[in-house]
PDB file of C-alpha atoms in Angstrom:
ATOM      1  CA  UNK A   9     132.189  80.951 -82.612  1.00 37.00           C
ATOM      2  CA  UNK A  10     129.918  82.951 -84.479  1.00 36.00           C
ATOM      3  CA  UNK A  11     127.637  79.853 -85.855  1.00 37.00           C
ATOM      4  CA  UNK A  12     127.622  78.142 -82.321  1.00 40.00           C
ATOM      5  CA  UNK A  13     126.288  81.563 -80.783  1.00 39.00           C
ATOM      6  CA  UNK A  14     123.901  82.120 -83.809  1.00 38.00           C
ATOM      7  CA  UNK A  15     122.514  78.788 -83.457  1.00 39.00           C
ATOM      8  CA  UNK A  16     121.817  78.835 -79.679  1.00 42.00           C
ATOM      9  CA  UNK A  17     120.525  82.266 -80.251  1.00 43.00           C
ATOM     10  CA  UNK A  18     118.283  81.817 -83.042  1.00 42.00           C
ATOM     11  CA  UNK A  19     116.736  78.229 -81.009  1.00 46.00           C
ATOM     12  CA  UNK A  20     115.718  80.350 -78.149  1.00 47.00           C
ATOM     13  CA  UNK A  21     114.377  83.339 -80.333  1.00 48.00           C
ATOM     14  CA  UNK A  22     110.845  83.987 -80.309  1.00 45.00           C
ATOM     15  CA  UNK A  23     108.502  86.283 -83.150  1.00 42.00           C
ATOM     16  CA  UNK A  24     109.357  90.174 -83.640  1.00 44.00           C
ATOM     17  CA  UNK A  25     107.197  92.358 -84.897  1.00 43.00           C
ATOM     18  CA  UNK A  26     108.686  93.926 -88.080  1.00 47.00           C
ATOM     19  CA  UNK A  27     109.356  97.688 -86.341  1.00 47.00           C
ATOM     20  CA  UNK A  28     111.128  95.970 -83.269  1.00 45.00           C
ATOM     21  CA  UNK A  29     113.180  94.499 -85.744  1.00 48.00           C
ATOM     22  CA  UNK A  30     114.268  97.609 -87.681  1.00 50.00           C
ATOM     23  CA  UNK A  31     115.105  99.408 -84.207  1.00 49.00           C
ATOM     24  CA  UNK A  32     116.877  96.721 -82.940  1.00 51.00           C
ATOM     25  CA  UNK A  33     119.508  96.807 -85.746  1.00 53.00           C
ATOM     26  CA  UNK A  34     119.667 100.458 -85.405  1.00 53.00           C
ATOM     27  CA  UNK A  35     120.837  99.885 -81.818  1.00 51.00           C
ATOM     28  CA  UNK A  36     123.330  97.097 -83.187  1.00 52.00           C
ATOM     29  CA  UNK A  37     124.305  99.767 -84.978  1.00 53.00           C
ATOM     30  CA  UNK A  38     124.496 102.039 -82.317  1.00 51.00           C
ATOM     31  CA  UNK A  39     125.943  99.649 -80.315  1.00 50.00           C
ATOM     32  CA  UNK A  40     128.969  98.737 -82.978  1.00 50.00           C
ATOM     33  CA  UNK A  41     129.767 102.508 -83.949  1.00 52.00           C
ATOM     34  CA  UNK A  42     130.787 102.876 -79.968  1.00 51.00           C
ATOM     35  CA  UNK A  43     132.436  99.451 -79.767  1.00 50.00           C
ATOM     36  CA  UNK A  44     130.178  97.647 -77.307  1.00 48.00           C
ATOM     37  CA  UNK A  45     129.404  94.067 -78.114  1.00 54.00           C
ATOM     38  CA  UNK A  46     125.207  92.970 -77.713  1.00 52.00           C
ATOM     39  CA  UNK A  47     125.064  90.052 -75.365  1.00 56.00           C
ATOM     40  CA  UNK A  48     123.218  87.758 -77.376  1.00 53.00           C
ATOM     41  CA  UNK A  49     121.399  86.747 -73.840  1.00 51.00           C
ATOM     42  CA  UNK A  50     120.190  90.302 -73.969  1.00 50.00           C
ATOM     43  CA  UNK A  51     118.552  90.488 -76.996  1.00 50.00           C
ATOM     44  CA  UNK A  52     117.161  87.033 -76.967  1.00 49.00           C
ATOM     45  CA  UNK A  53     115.103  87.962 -74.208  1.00 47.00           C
ATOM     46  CA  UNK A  54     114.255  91.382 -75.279  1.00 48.00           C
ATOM     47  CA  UNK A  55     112.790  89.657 -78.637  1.00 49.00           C
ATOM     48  CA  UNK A  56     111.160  86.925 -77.237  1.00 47.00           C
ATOM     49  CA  UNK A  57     108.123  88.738 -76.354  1.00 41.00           C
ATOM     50  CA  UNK A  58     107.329  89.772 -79.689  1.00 41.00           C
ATOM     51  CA  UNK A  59     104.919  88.387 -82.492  1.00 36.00           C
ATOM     52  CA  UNK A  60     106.630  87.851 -86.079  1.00 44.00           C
ATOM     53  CA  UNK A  61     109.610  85.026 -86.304  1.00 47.00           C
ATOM     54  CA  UNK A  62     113.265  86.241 -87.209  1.00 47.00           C
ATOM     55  CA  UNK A  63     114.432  83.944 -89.488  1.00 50.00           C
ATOM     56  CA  UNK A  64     118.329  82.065 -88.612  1.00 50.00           C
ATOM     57  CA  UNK A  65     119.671  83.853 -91.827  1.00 53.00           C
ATOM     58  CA  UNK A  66     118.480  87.446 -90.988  1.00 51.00           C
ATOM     59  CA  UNK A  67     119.384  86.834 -87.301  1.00 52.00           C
ATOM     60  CA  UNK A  68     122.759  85.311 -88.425  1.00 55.00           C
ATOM     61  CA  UNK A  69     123.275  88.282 -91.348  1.00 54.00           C
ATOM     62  CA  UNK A  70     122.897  90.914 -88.074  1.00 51.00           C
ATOM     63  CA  UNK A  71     125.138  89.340 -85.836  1.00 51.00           C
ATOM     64  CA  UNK A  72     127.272  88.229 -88.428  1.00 52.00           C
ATOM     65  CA  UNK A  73     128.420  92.080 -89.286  1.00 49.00           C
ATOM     66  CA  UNK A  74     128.894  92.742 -85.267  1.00 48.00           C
ATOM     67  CA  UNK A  75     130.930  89.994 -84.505  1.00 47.00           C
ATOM     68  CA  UNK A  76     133.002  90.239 -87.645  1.00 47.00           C
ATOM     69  CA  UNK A  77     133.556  93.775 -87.034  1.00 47.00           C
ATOM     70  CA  UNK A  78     134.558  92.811 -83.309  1.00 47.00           C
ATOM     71  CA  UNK A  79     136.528  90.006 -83.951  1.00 47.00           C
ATOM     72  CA  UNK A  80     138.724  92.082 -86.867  1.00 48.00           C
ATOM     73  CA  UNK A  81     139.060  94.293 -83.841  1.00 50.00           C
ATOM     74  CA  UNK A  82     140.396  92.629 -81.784  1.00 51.00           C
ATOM     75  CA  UNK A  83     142.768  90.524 -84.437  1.00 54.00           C
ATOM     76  CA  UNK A  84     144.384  93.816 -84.544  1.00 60.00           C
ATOM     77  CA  UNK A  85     148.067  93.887 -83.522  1.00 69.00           C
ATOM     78  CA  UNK A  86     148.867  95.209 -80.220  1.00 87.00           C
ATOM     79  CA  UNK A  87     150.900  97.775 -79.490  1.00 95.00           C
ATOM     80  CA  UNK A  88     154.667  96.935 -78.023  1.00 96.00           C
ATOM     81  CA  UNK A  89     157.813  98.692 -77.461  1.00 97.00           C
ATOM     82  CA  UNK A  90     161.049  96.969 -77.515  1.00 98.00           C
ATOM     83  CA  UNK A  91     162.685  96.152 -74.639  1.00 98.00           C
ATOM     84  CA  UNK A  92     165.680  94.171 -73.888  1.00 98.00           C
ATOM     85  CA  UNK A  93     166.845  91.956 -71.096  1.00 98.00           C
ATOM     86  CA  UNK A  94     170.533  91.064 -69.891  1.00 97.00           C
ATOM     87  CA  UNK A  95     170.970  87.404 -68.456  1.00 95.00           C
ATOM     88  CA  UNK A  96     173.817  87.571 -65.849  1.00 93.00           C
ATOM     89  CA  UNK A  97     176.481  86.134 -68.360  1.00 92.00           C
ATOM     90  CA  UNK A  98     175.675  89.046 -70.094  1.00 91.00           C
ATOM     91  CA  UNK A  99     173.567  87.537 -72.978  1.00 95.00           C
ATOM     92  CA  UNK A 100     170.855  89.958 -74.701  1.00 97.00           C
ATOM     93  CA  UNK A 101     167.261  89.534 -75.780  1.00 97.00           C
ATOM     94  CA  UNK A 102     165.798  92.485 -77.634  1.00 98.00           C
ATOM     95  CA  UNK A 103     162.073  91.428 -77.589  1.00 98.00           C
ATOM     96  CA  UNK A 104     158.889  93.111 -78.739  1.00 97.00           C
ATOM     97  CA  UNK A 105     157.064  93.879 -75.030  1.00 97.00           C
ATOM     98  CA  UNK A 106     153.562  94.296 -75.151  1.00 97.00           C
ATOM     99  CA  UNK A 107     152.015  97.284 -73.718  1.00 96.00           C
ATOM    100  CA  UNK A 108     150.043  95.749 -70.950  1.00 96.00           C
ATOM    101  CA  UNK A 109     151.637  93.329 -69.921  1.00 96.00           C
ATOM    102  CA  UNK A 110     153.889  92.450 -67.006  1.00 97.00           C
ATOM    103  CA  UNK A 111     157.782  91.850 -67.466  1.00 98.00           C
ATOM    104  CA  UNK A 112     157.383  88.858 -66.327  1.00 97.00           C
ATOM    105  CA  UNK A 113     155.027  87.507 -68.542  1.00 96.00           C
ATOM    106  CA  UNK A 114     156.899  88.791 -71.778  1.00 97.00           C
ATOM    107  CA  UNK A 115     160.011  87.362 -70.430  1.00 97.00           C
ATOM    108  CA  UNK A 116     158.712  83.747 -70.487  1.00 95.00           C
ATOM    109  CA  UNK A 117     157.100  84.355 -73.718  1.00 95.00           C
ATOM    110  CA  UNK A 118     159.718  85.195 -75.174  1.00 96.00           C
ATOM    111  CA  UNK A 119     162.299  82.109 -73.735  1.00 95.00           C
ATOM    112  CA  UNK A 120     164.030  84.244 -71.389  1.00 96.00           C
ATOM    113  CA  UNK A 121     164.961  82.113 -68.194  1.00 92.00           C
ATOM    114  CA  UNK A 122     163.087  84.629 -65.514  1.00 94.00           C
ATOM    115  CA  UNK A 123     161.680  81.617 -63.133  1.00 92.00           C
ATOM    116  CA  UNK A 124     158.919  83.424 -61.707  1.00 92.00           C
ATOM    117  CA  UNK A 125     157.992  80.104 -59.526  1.00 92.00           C
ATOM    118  CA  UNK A 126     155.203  81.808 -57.688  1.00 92.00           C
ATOM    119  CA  UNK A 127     153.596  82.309 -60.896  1.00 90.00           C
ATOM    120  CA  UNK A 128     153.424  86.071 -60.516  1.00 91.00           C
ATOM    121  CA  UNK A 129     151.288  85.836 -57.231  1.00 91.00           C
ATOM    122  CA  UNK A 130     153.947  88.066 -54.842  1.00 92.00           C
ATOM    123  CA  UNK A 131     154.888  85.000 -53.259  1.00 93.00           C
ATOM    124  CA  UNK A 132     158.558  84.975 -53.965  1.00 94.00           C
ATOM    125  CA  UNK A 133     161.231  86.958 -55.280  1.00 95.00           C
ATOM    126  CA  UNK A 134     162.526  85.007 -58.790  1.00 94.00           C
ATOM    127  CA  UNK A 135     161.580  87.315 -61.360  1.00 96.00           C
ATOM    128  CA  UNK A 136     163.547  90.008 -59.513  1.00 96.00           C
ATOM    129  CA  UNK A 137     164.901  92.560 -62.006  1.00 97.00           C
ATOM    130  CA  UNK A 138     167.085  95.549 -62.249  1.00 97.00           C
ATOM    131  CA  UNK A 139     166.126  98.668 -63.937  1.00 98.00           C
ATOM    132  CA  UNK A 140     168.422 101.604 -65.139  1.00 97.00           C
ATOM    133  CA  UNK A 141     167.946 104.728 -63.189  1.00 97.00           C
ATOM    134  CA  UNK A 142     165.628 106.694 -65.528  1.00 96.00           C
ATOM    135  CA  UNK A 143     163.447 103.906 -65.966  1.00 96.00           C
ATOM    136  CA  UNK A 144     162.935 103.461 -62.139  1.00 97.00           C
ATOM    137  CA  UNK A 145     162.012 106.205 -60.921  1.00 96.00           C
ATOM    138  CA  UNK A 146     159.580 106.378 -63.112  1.00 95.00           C
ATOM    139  CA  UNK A 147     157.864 103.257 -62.163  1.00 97.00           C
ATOM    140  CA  UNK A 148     154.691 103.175 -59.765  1.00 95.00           C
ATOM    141  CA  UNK A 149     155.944 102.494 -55.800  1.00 95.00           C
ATOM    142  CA  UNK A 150     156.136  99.392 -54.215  1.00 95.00           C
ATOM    143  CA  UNK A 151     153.534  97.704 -52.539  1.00 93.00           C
ATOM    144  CA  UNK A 152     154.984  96.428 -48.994  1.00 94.00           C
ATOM    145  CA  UNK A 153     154.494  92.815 -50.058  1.00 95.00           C
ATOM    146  CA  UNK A 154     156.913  93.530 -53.252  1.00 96.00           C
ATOM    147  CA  UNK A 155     159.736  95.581 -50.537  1.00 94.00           C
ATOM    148  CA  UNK A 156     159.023  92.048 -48.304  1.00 95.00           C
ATOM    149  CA  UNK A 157     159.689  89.820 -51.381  1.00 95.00           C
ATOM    150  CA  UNK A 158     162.982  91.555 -52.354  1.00 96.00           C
ATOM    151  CA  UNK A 159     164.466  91.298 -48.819  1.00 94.00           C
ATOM    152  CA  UNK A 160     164.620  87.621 -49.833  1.00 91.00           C
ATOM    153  CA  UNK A 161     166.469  88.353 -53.919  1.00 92.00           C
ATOM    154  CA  UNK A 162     170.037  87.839 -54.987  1.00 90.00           C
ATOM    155  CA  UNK A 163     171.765  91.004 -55.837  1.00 93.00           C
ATOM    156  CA  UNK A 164     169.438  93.284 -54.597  1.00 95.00           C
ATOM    157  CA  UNK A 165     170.086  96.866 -55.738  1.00 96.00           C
ATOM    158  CA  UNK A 166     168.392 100.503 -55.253  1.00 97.00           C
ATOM    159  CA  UNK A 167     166.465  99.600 -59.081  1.00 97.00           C
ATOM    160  CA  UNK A 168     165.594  96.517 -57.781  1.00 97.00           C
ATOM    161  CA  UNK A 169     162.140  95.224 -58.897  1.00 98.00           C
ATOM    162  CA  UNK A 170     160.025  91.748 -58.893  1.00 97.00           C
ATOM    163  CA  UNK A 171     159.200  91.357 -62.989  1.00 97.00           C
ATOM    164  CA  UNK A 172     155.390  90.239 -61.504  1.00 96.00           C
ATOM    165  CA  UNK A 173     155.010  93.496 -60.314  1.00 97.00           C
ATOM    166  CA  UNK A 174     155.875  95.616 -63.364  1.00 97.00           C
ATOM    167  CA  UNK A 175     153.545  96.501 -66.477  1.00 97.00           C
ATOM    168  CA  UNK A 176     154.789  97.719 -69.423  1.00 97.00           C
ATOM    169  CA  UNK A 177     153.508 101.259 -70.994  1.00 96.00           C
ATOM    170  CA  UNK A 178     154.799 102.815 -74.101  1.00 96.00           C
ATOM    171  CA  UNK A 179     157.776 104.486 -71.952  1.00 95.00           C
ATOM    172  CA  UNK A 180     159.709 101.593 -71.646  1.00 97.00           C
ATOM    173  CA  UNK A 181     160.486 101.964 -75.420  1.00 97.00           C
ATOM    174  CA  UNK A 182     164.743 101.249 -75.753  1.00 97.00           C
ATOM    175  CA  UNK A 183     164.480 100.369 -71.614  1.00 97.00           C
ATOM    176  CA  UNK A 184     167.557  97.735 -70.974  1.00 97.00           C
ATOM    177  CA  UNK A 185     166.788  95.604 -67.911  1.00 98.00           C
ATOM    178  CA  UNK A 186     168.880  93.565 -66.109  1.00 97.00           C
ATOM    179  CA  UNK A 187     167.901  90.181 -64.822  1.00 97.00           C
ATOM    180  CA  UNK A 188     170.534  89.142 -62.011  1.00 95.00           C
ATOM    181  CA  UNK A 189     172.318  86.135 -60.613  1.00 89.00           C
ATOM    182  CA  UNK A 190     169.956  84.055 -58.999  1.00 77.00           C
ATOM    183  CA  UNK A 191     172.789  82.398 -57.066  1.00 60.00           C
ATOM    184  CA  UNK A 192     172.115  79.285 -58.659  1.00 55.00           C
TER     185      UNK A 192
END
């Protein structure tokens, strides 16, 4: 975390004089206003040539207002669009999708039995799915290896697609998809 880093940082940080310190947090600054994290490597090294010490607390106090800002950031929620899956018995799961991510992925984190025993690698064909029209044809084409893998699926249909394969953008908001019999 932010200690560990300020530590390790401030052990291996030499003298700066006291201008090279004011422009430095002006590029922090900089740096934070266009959402671009310092690598602390990269500013160790830049500093280390200089001539008056940086003390841990006003090292800490600069990096400290960076990283917080960052980390708030990125505690943000993300954005998601509900989505909901049919099991073959006809169940439903309306689940919060992530925008992002691949159907496969939210599936499983959300308890919904899509094996996926490849582990999303294109390797086999159990996270096949089946999309309403709409949705379909507005997905991106099929790689070869995806058309290969679904020559091997259960139930294979014209909206047929492997769950790996698919990421979810904001237009899958209300999308119903269909996960079919595996045979099993």
């Amino acid at each position: 975390g932010l200690a560990h880093a300020s530590h390790i940082a401030c052990n291996r940080l030499g003298y700066i004089t006291p201008s090279l310190s004011k422009v430095l947090i002006m590029i922090v600054r900089l740096l934070t206003q266009r959402h671009v994290s310092p690598s602390i490597e990269t500013v160790v090294s830049r500093m280390s040539q200089t001539t008056t010490r940086l003390t841990r607390t006003e090292f800490g106090d600069l990096f400290a207002k960076r990283w917080y800002r960052s980390s708030s950031q990125a505690m943000q929620a993300k954005k998601t669009v509900p989505i909901t899956f049919f099991e073959p018995d006809g169940k439903e799961h309306e689940v919060q999708a992530e925008v992002g991510k691949n159907l496969l992925d939210i599936a499983q984190d959300n308890n919904i039995e899509l094996e996926g025993a490849c582990g999303g690698e294109l390797a086999c064909a159990t996270c096949h799915l089946i999309f309403e029209q709409d949705l379909y044809e507005t997905l991106p084409e099929k790689e070869d290896e995806e058309d290969d893998m679904l020559d091997m699926a259960f139930e294979l249909t014209e909206t047929s697609r492997l769950g790996c394969q698919i990421v979810v953008n904001e237009s899958f908001s209300g999308a119903k998809i269909r996960i079919p019999d595996d045979g099993y």
